Amino acid sequence: MSIVAAFLVPGSPLPMLRPDNLPWGRIAAGLQRAARALAAARPDVLLVYSTQWLAVLDELWLTRPECAGVHVDENWYEFGDLPYRVRVDTELAHACVAATRRIGVQSKGVDYDGFPIDSGTIVAQHFLDAEARVPIVAAANNLYHSPEQTEQLGALAAQLAHEQGKRAAVIGIGGLSGSILRDEIDIRADRIARTEDDQWNRRVLDLIERADVAGLRAVLPQFRAEARADMGFKHFSWLLGALGGRFYGARTHAYGPVYGSGAAVVEFTL
Amino acid sequence: MAQGQILAGFLAPHPPHLVYGENPPQNEPRSEGGWEPLRWAYERARASLDALKPDVLLVHSPHWMTQLGHHFLGVRNLSGKSVDPIFPNLFRYTFDLTVDVELAEACCANAREAGLVAKMMRNPGFRVDYGTITTLHLIRPQWDIPVVGISANNSPYYLNTKEGLHEMDVLGRATRKAIEDTGRRAVLLASNTLSHWHFHEEPAIPEDMSQEHPARYDGYKWDMRMIDLMRRGRTREVFQLLPQFIEEAFAEVKSGAFTWMFSAMGYPEIPGELHGYGTVIGTGNAVMEWNLVKAGLVRDARAAVSA
């Protein structure tokens, strides 16, 4: 495999919109540390999966060479706009579209002016590669795909990057626990919504840091159910698939709340 | 100022396929047609709406899903190109809509007073969701009536169906009071499908109607059972069955628009007029109307009620 770096990053736009708010600023600082590690790995392409890009019919892959614009988040519009620019490795993206039939998935490319890039992809791009120096391959979160299918998609994308001789970094964009605070809060006092969620998040992060993949596979179904893990934690499945189910450790650059839900910036040791 | 009133409510689902099939100038992709019975159903609904001559259309859309409370469009003019994130091959629509901000603010204030978290969306760069745009185009393609756009708070999914729909009931009553207080003559649009089981792969030609049918027989039977009750005006039974319908037919009415609309109308026990039913990628879609003027529940001299 030619995966040279791997990261889990949160997709909430709050750290991008309000890094001046201390709880979210800590996440932003963690993302900046991850960006430096990513740059040092000198990838040719970023394999990106965001829980916030939803699909229901077929698997979608971004195939437009460049997308740029200003996005307004549907929840957090009051905090401002999200300018973005992403470049796409269309050669690899088209290869992914063509290849997923191998794993029983029908795919389509997305190459439309004005296509709404999701907040998660925009946030990751902003922090990890603001100048869009490295092209991405972005896959949607088909709501009906299981974690196992998502792992297969990640593995397939990594395999195809390898076949094209590319150094790839894999980025899983999404949160940890999904419980949110349902009332307006003093954002300076943001906190994980439930103590049990905080415990779950720390347990999962500990297993990741110890590279205990078997332990992770054992507890993830419970984590998904009890901590309302963001979209079944499928962004981790994508990453695990791309890594061939193996890594040697991890470093948590940041962990904290984004309006009650759990967010972490994790760099994997390969 | 005369007291405002709700003239009618429409169940007005939002499959972008119907816009795609119609080929309006605002939509980039071109089709060979498709889903005609549903599009003709909307033609009948359009004629009925035209006769009502409302001041404002209020639409509650499941595709503006918000975490923190119930949100209202709060910018006078919103325009741009809406590309459906799920069906970008079918829906790339240039829109330009006018918001009745005064009414939206009244709805928001009433919702807050009723104990809900409610917010006004004031960002002029906001991209209006495709559910709102699709329903509005299908019911009034002229875009000449101001609108109030309301988000679907995720409470039915995040909490549970009962608690979530209770919030929508409160939201409906808050909406009704706002309409009355501001003197508006309003039509409500519940942007929901019925059974929501659907296919997972798209045909090579999306409008190839040889591929279109209910995704599941049990979903179809549920739709017919509910439509039959609605046509007979048995609203109380509809709402008694609603949680089971949602559970067993994966019905999109879970997102709250249908409950919001009926709550605002006071759950009238009047027959709904079925303009048409059809499936889109297997989901069940009914275009239905509850006309409070025709039913004699509202006196409105300005509405030219068709016989």
GROMACS .gro file of C-alpha atoms in nm, chain A:
model
  270
    1MET     CA    1   0.000   0.000   0.000
    2SER     CA    2   0.116   0.351  -0.070
    3ILE     CA    3  -0.069   0.531   0.208
    4VAL     CA    4   0.169   0.785   0.352
    5ALA     CA    5  -0.053   0.951   0.612
    6ALA     CA    6  -0.392   0.904   0.773
    7PHE     CA    7  -0.612   1.135   0.980
    8LEU     CA    8  -0.950   1.146   1.143
    9VAL     CA    9  -1.079   1.502   1.157
   10PRO     CA   10  -1.411   1.654   1.261
   11GLY     CA   11  -1.643   1.795   0.996
   12SER     CA   12  -1.821   2.054   1.207
   13PRO     CA   13  -1.771   2.402   1.065
   14LEU     CA   14  -1.760   2.560   1.411
   15PRO     CA   15  -1.378   2.544   1.453
   16MET     CA   16  -1.341   2.711   1.113
   17LEU     CA   17  -1.610   2.973   1.173
   18ARG     CA   18  -1.522   3.060   1.530
   19PRO     CA   19  -1.166   2.957   1.615
   20ASP     CA   20  -1.165   3.246   1.863
   21ASN     CA   21  -1.401   3.047   2.084
   22LEU     CA   22  -1.167   2.849   2.309
   23PRO     CA   23  -1.331   2.503   2.294
   24TRP     CA   24  -1.345   2.521   1.914
   25GLY     CA   25  -1.011   2.696   1.891
   26ARG     CA   26  -0.847   2.391   2.051
   27ILE     CA   27  -0.989   2.175   1.772
   28ALA     CA   28  -0.866   2.427   1.516
   29ALA     CA   29  -0.517   2.418   1.669
   30GLY     CA   30  -0.520   2.039   1.650
   31LEU     CA   31  -0.615   2.061   1.284
   32GLN     CA   32  -0.324   2.296   1.222
   33ARG     CA   33  -0.086   2.042   1.378
   34ALA     CA   34  -0.236   1.773   1.156
   35ALA     CA   35  -0.184   1.997   0.853
   36ARG     CA   36   0.189   2.019   0.928
   37ALA     CA   37   0.212   1.640   0.958
   38LEU     CA   38   0.022   1.598   0.634
   39ALA     CA   39   0.251   1.837   0.448
   40ALA     CA   40   0.554   1.650   0.577
   41ALA     CA   41   0.419   1.326   0.429
   42ARG     CA   42   0.417   1.481   0.079
   43PRO     CA   43   0.110   1.303  -0.057
   44ASP     CA   44   0.009   1.312  -0.422
   45VAL     CA   45  -0.360   1.273  -0.343
   46LEU     CA   46  -0.597   1.290  -0.045
   47LEU     CA   47  -0.859   1.015  -0.020
   48VAL     CA   48  -1.145   1.192   0.150
   49TYR     CA   49  -1.471   1.062   0.297
   50SER     CA   50  -1.703   1.301   0.476
   51THR     CA   51  -2.005   1.186   0.674
   52GLN     CA   52  -2.181   1.506   0.568
   53TRP     CA   53  -2.181   1.433   0.195
   54LEU     CA   54  -2.493   1.220   0.181
   55ALA     CA   55  -2.597   0.989  -0.099
   56VAL     CA   56  -2.892   0.752  -0.118
   57LEU     CA   57  -2.885   0.626  -0.476
   58ASP     CA   58  -2.555   0.482  -0.599
   59GLU     CA   59  -2.214   0.584  -0.462
   60LEU     CA   60  -2.107   0.935  -0.567
   61TRP     CA   61  -1.753   1.053  -0.637
   62LEU     CA   62  -1.647   1.407  -0.711
   63THR     CA   63  -1.512   1.416  -1.068
   64ARG     CA   64  -1.505   1.791  -1.136
   65PRO     CA   65  -1.143   1.907  -1.174
   66GLU     CA   66  -1.192   2.210  -0.952
   67CYS     CA   67  -1.473   2.333  -0.731
   68ALA     CA   68  -1.466   2.674  -0.568
   69GLY     CA   69  -1.718   2.902  -0.407
   70VAL     CA   70  -1.868   3.013  -0.080
   71HIS     CA   71  -2.080   2.776   0.122
   72VAL     CA   72  -2.321   2.870   0.399
   73ASP     CA   73  -2.379   2.593   0.650
   74GLU     CA   74  -2.747   2.508   0.696
   75ASN     CA   75  -2.713   2.502   1.074
   76TRP     CA   76  -2.440   2.752   1.158
   77TYR     CA   77  -2.503   3.028   0.901
   78GLU     CA   78  -2.509   3.289   1.179
   79PHE     CA   79  -2.134   3.252   1.231
   80GLY     CA   80  -2.042   3.338   0.873
   81ASP     CA   81  -1.952   3.184   0.539
   82LEU     CA   82  -1.725   2.899   0.435
   83PRO     CA   83  -1.516   2.989   0.131
   84TYR     CA   84  -1.364   2.685  -0.037
   85ARG     CA   85  -1.154   2.558  -0.320
   86VAL     CA   86  -1.086   2.193  -0.390
   87ARG     CA   87  -0.898   2.029  -0.672
   88VAL     CA   88  -0.985   1.675  -0.772
   89ASP     CA   89  -0.763   1.395  -0.900
   90THR     CA   90  -1.005   1.310  -1.178
   91GLU     CA   91  -0.795   1.024  -1.313
   92LEU     CA   92  -0.817   0.842  -0.982
   93ALA     CA   93  -1.178   0.945  -0.918
   94HIS     CA   94  -1.292   0.805  -1.252
   95ALA     CA   95  -1.100   0.486  -1.181
   96CYS     CA   96  -1.292   0.456  -0.854
   97VAL     CA   97  -1.625   0.509  -1.030
   98ALA     CA   98  -1.540   0.238  -1.280
   99ALA     CA   99  -1.411  -0.009  -1.023
  100THR     CA  100  -1.675  -0.024  -0.753
  101ARG     CA  101  -1.880  -0.279  -0.944
  102ARG     CA  102  -1.610  -0.522  -0.826
  103ILE     CA  103  -1.750  -0.485  -0.476
  104GLY     CA  104  -2.114  -0.478  -0.582
  105VAL     CA  105  -2.161  -0.102  -0.572
  106GLN     CA  106  -2.287   0.116  -0.859
  107SER     CA  107  -2.110   0.452  -0.872
  108LYS     CA  108  -2.152   0.783  -1.049
  109GLY     CA  109  -1.924   1.078  -1.099
  110VAL     CA  110  -2.034   1.426  -0.995
  111ASP     CA  111  -1.915   1.696  -1.233
  112TYR     CA  112  -2.158   1.986  -1.211
  113ASP     CA  113  -2.111   2.357  -1.176
  114GLY     CA  114  -2.250   2.473  -0.843
  115PHE     CA  115  -2.251   2.130  -0.682
  116PRO     CA  116  -2.279   2.188  -0.307
  117ILE     CA  117  -1.958   2.063  -0.149
  118ASP     CA  118  -2.044   1.961   0.207
  119SER     CA  119  -1.928   2.149   0.513
  120GLY     CA  120  -1.709   1.861   0.634
  121THR     CA  121  -1.504   1.842   0.316
  122ILE     CA  122  -1.471   2.221   0.315
  123VAL     CA  123  -1.352   2.233   0.676
  124ALA     CA  124  -1.094   1.958   0.622
  125GLN     CA  125  -0.968   2.125   0.306
  126HIS     CA  126  -0.945   2.461   0.481
  127PHE     CA  127  -0.736   2.336   0.768
  128LEU     CA  128  -0.531   2.060   0.608
  129ASP     CA  129  -0.453   2.212   0.268
  130ALA     CA  130  -0.593   2.561   0.241
  131GLU     CA  131  -0.415   2.632  -0.087
  132ALA     CA  132  -0.545   2.309  -0.242
  133ARG     CA  133  -0.192   2.206  -0.336
  134VAL     CA  134  -0.286   1.838  -0.326
  135PRO     CA  135  -0.584   1.709  -0.527
  136ILE     CA  136  -0.846   1.500  -0.356
  137VAL     CA  137  -1.065   1.204  -0.431
  138ALA     CA  138  -1.391   1.249  -0.242
  139ALA     CA  139  -1.649   0.976  -0.187
  140ALA     CA  140  -2.000   1.033  -0.055
  141ASN     CA  141  -2.152   0.873   0.251
  142ASN     CA  142  -2.424   0.653   0.105
  143LEU     CA  143  -2.668   0.626   0.394
  144TYR     CA  144  -2.745   0.266   0.309
  145HIS     CA  145  -2.387   0.146   0.304
  146SER     CA  146  -2.273  -0.052   0.606
  147PRO     CA  147  -1.940   0.010   0.780
  148GLU     CA  148  -1.813  -0.304   0.608
  149GLN     CA  149  -1.906  -0.173   0.261
  150THR     CA  150  -1.748   0.160   0.347
  151GLU     CA  151  -1.431  -0.019   0.450
  152GLN     CA  152  -1.434  -0.192   0.112
  153LEU     CA  153  -1.467   0.144  -0.063
  154GLY     CA  154  -1.170   0.282   0.129
  155ALA     CA  155  -0.965  -0.023   0.045
  156LEU     CA  156  -1.057   0.005  -0.322
  157ALA     CA  157  -0.963   0.373  -0.340
  158ALA     CA  158  -0.626   0.302  -0.177
  159GLN     CA  159  -0.561   0.008  -0.409
  160LEU     CA  160  -0.636   0.218  -0.716
  161ALA     CA  161  -0.410   0.499  -0.591
  162HIS     CA  162  -0.136   0.239  -0.550
  163GLU     CA  163  -0.193   0.107  -0.901
  164GLN     CA  164  -0.155   0.461  -1.034
  165GLY     CA  165   0.170   0.497  -0.842
  166LYS     CA  166   0.040   0.771  -0.616
  167ARG     CA  167   0.136   0.850  -0.258
  168ALA     CA  168  -0.200   0.882  -0.088
  169ALA     CA  169  -0.312   1.027   0.243
  170VAL     CA  170  -0.647   0.910   0.376
  171ILE     CA  171  -0.878   1.147   0.559
  172GLY     CA  172  -1.191   1.037   0.744
  173ILE     CA  173  -1.407   1.341   0.816
  174GLY     CA  174  -1.664   1.314   1.090
  175GLY     CA  175  -1.733   1.325   1.459
  176LEU     CA  176  -1.723   1.089   1.754
  177SER     CA  177  -2.031   1.088   1.982
  178GLY     CA  178  -2.332   1.240   1.815
  179SER     CA  179  -2.543   1.371   2.102
  180ILE     CA  180  -2.585   1.743   2.070
  181LEU     CA  181  -2.692   2.026   2.296
  182ARG     CA  182  -3.044   2.112   2.193
  183ASP     CA  183  -3.073   2.454   2.353
  184GLU     CA  184  -2.887   2.775   2.285
  185ILE     CA  185  -2.572   2.785   2.498
  186ASP     CA  186  -2.291   3.015   2.594
  187ILE     CA  187  -2.051   2.878   2.334
  188ARG     CA  188  -1.756   2.948   2.563
  189ALA     CA  189  -1.893   2.679   2.792
  190ASP     CA  190  -1.945   2.413   2.525
  191ARG     CA  191  -1.917   2.062   2.664
  192ILE     CA  192  -1.971   1.699   2.560
  193ALA     CA  193  -2.347   1.653   2.591
  194ARG     CA  194  -2.341   1.341   2.808
  195THR     CA  195  -2.084   1.201   3.049
  196GLU     CA  196  -2.133   0.855   2.897
  197ASP     CA  197  -2.049   0.997   2.554
  198ASP     CA  198  -1.727   1.147   2.687
  199GLN     CA  199  -1.634   0.811   2.836
  200TRP     CA  200  -1.708   0.636   2.507
  201ASN     CA  201  -1.506   0.887   2.307
  202ARG     CA  202  -1.206   0.851   2.535
  203ARG     CA  203  -1.231   0.472   2.525
  204VAL     CA  204  -1.238   0.466   2.145
  205LEU     CA  205  -0.953   0.716   2.119
  206ASP     CA  206  -0.749   0.506   2.361
  207LEU     CA  207  -0.804   0.195   2.149
  208ILE     CA  208  -0.704   0.390   1.838
  209GLU     CA  209  -0.389   0.524   2.005
  210ARG     CA  210  -0.296   0.169   2.105
  211ALA     CA  211  -0.372   0.046   1.751
  212ASP     CA  212  -0.598  -0.219   1.896
  213VAL     CA  213  -0.793  -0.288   1.579
  214ALA     CA  214  -0.947  -0.608   1.710
  215GLY     CA  215  -1.061  -0.425   2.021
  216LEU     CA  216  -1.204  -0.146   1.808
  217ARG     CA  217  -1.393  -0.386   1.586
  218ALA     CA  218  -1.536  -0.546   1.898
  219VAL     CA  219  -1.664  -0.227   2.060
  220LEU     CA  220  -1.764  -0.016   1.763
  221PRO     CA  221  -2.117  -0.161   1.730
  222GLN     CA  222  -2.179  -0.066   2.094
  223PHE     CA  223  -2.015   0.274   2.044
  224ARG     CA  224  -2.238   0.340   1.745
  225ALA     CA  225  -2.551   0.254   1.937
  226GLU     CA  226  -2.477   0.398   2.280
  227ALA     CA  227  -2.292   0.714   2.183
  228ARG     CA  228  -2.487   0.790   1.864
  229ALA     CA  229  -2.156   0.783   1.679
  230ASP     CA  230  -2.162   1.022   1.384
  231MET     CA  231  -2.308   0.827   1.089
  232GLY     CA  232  -2.203   0.498   1.240
  233PHE     CA  233  -1.840   0.616   1.255
  234LYS     CA  234  -1.814   0.516   0.889
  235HIS     CA  235  -1.540   0.770   0.827
  236PHE     CA  236  -1.321   0.548   1.043
  237SER     CA  237  -1.430   0.246   0.836
  238TRP     CA  238  -1.316   0.429   0.521
  239LEU     CA  239  -0.981   0.502   0.681
  240LEU     CA  240  -0.939   0.150   0.815
  241GLY     CA  241  -1.015   0.007   0.473
  242ALA     CA  242  -0.757   0.230   0.308
  243LEU     CA  243  -0.501   0.121   0.568
  244GLY     CA  244  -0.571  -0.246   0.500
  245GLY     CA  245  -0.694  -0.283   0.857
  246ARG     CA  246  -0.354  -0.207   1.009
  247PHE     CA  247  -0.174   0.083   1.174
  248TYR     CA  248   0.081   0.107   1.453
  249GLY     CA  249  -0.049   0.375   1.679
  250ALA     CA  250  -0.204   0.719   1.675
  251ARG     CA  251  -0.171   1.061   1.828
  252THR     CA  252  -0.472   1.265   1.929
  253HIS     CA  253  -0.395   1.626   1.843
  254ALA     CA  254  -0.719   1.754   1.989
  255TYR     CA  255  -1.037   1.631   2.151
  256GLY     CA  256  -1.338   1.830   2.262
  257PRO     CA  257  -1.698   1.932   2.207
  258VAL     CA  258  -1.865   2.098   1.911
  259TYR     CA  259  -2.206   2.199   2.042
  260GLY     CA  260  -2.219   1.887   2.256
  261SER     CA  261  -2.100   1.628   2.007
  262GLY     CA  262  -1.752   1.476   2.023
  263ALA     CA  263  -1.474   1.590   1.794
  264ALA     CA  264  -1.116   1.470   1.767
  265VAL     CA  265  -0.817   1.527   1.543
  266VAL     CA  266  -0.622   1.203   1.520
  267GLU     CA  267  -0.302   1.132   1.329
  268PHE     CA  268  -0.228   0.766   1.265
  269THR     CA  269   0.117   0.610   1.283
  270LEU     CA  270   0.183   0.400   0.974
   0.00000   0.00000   0.00000
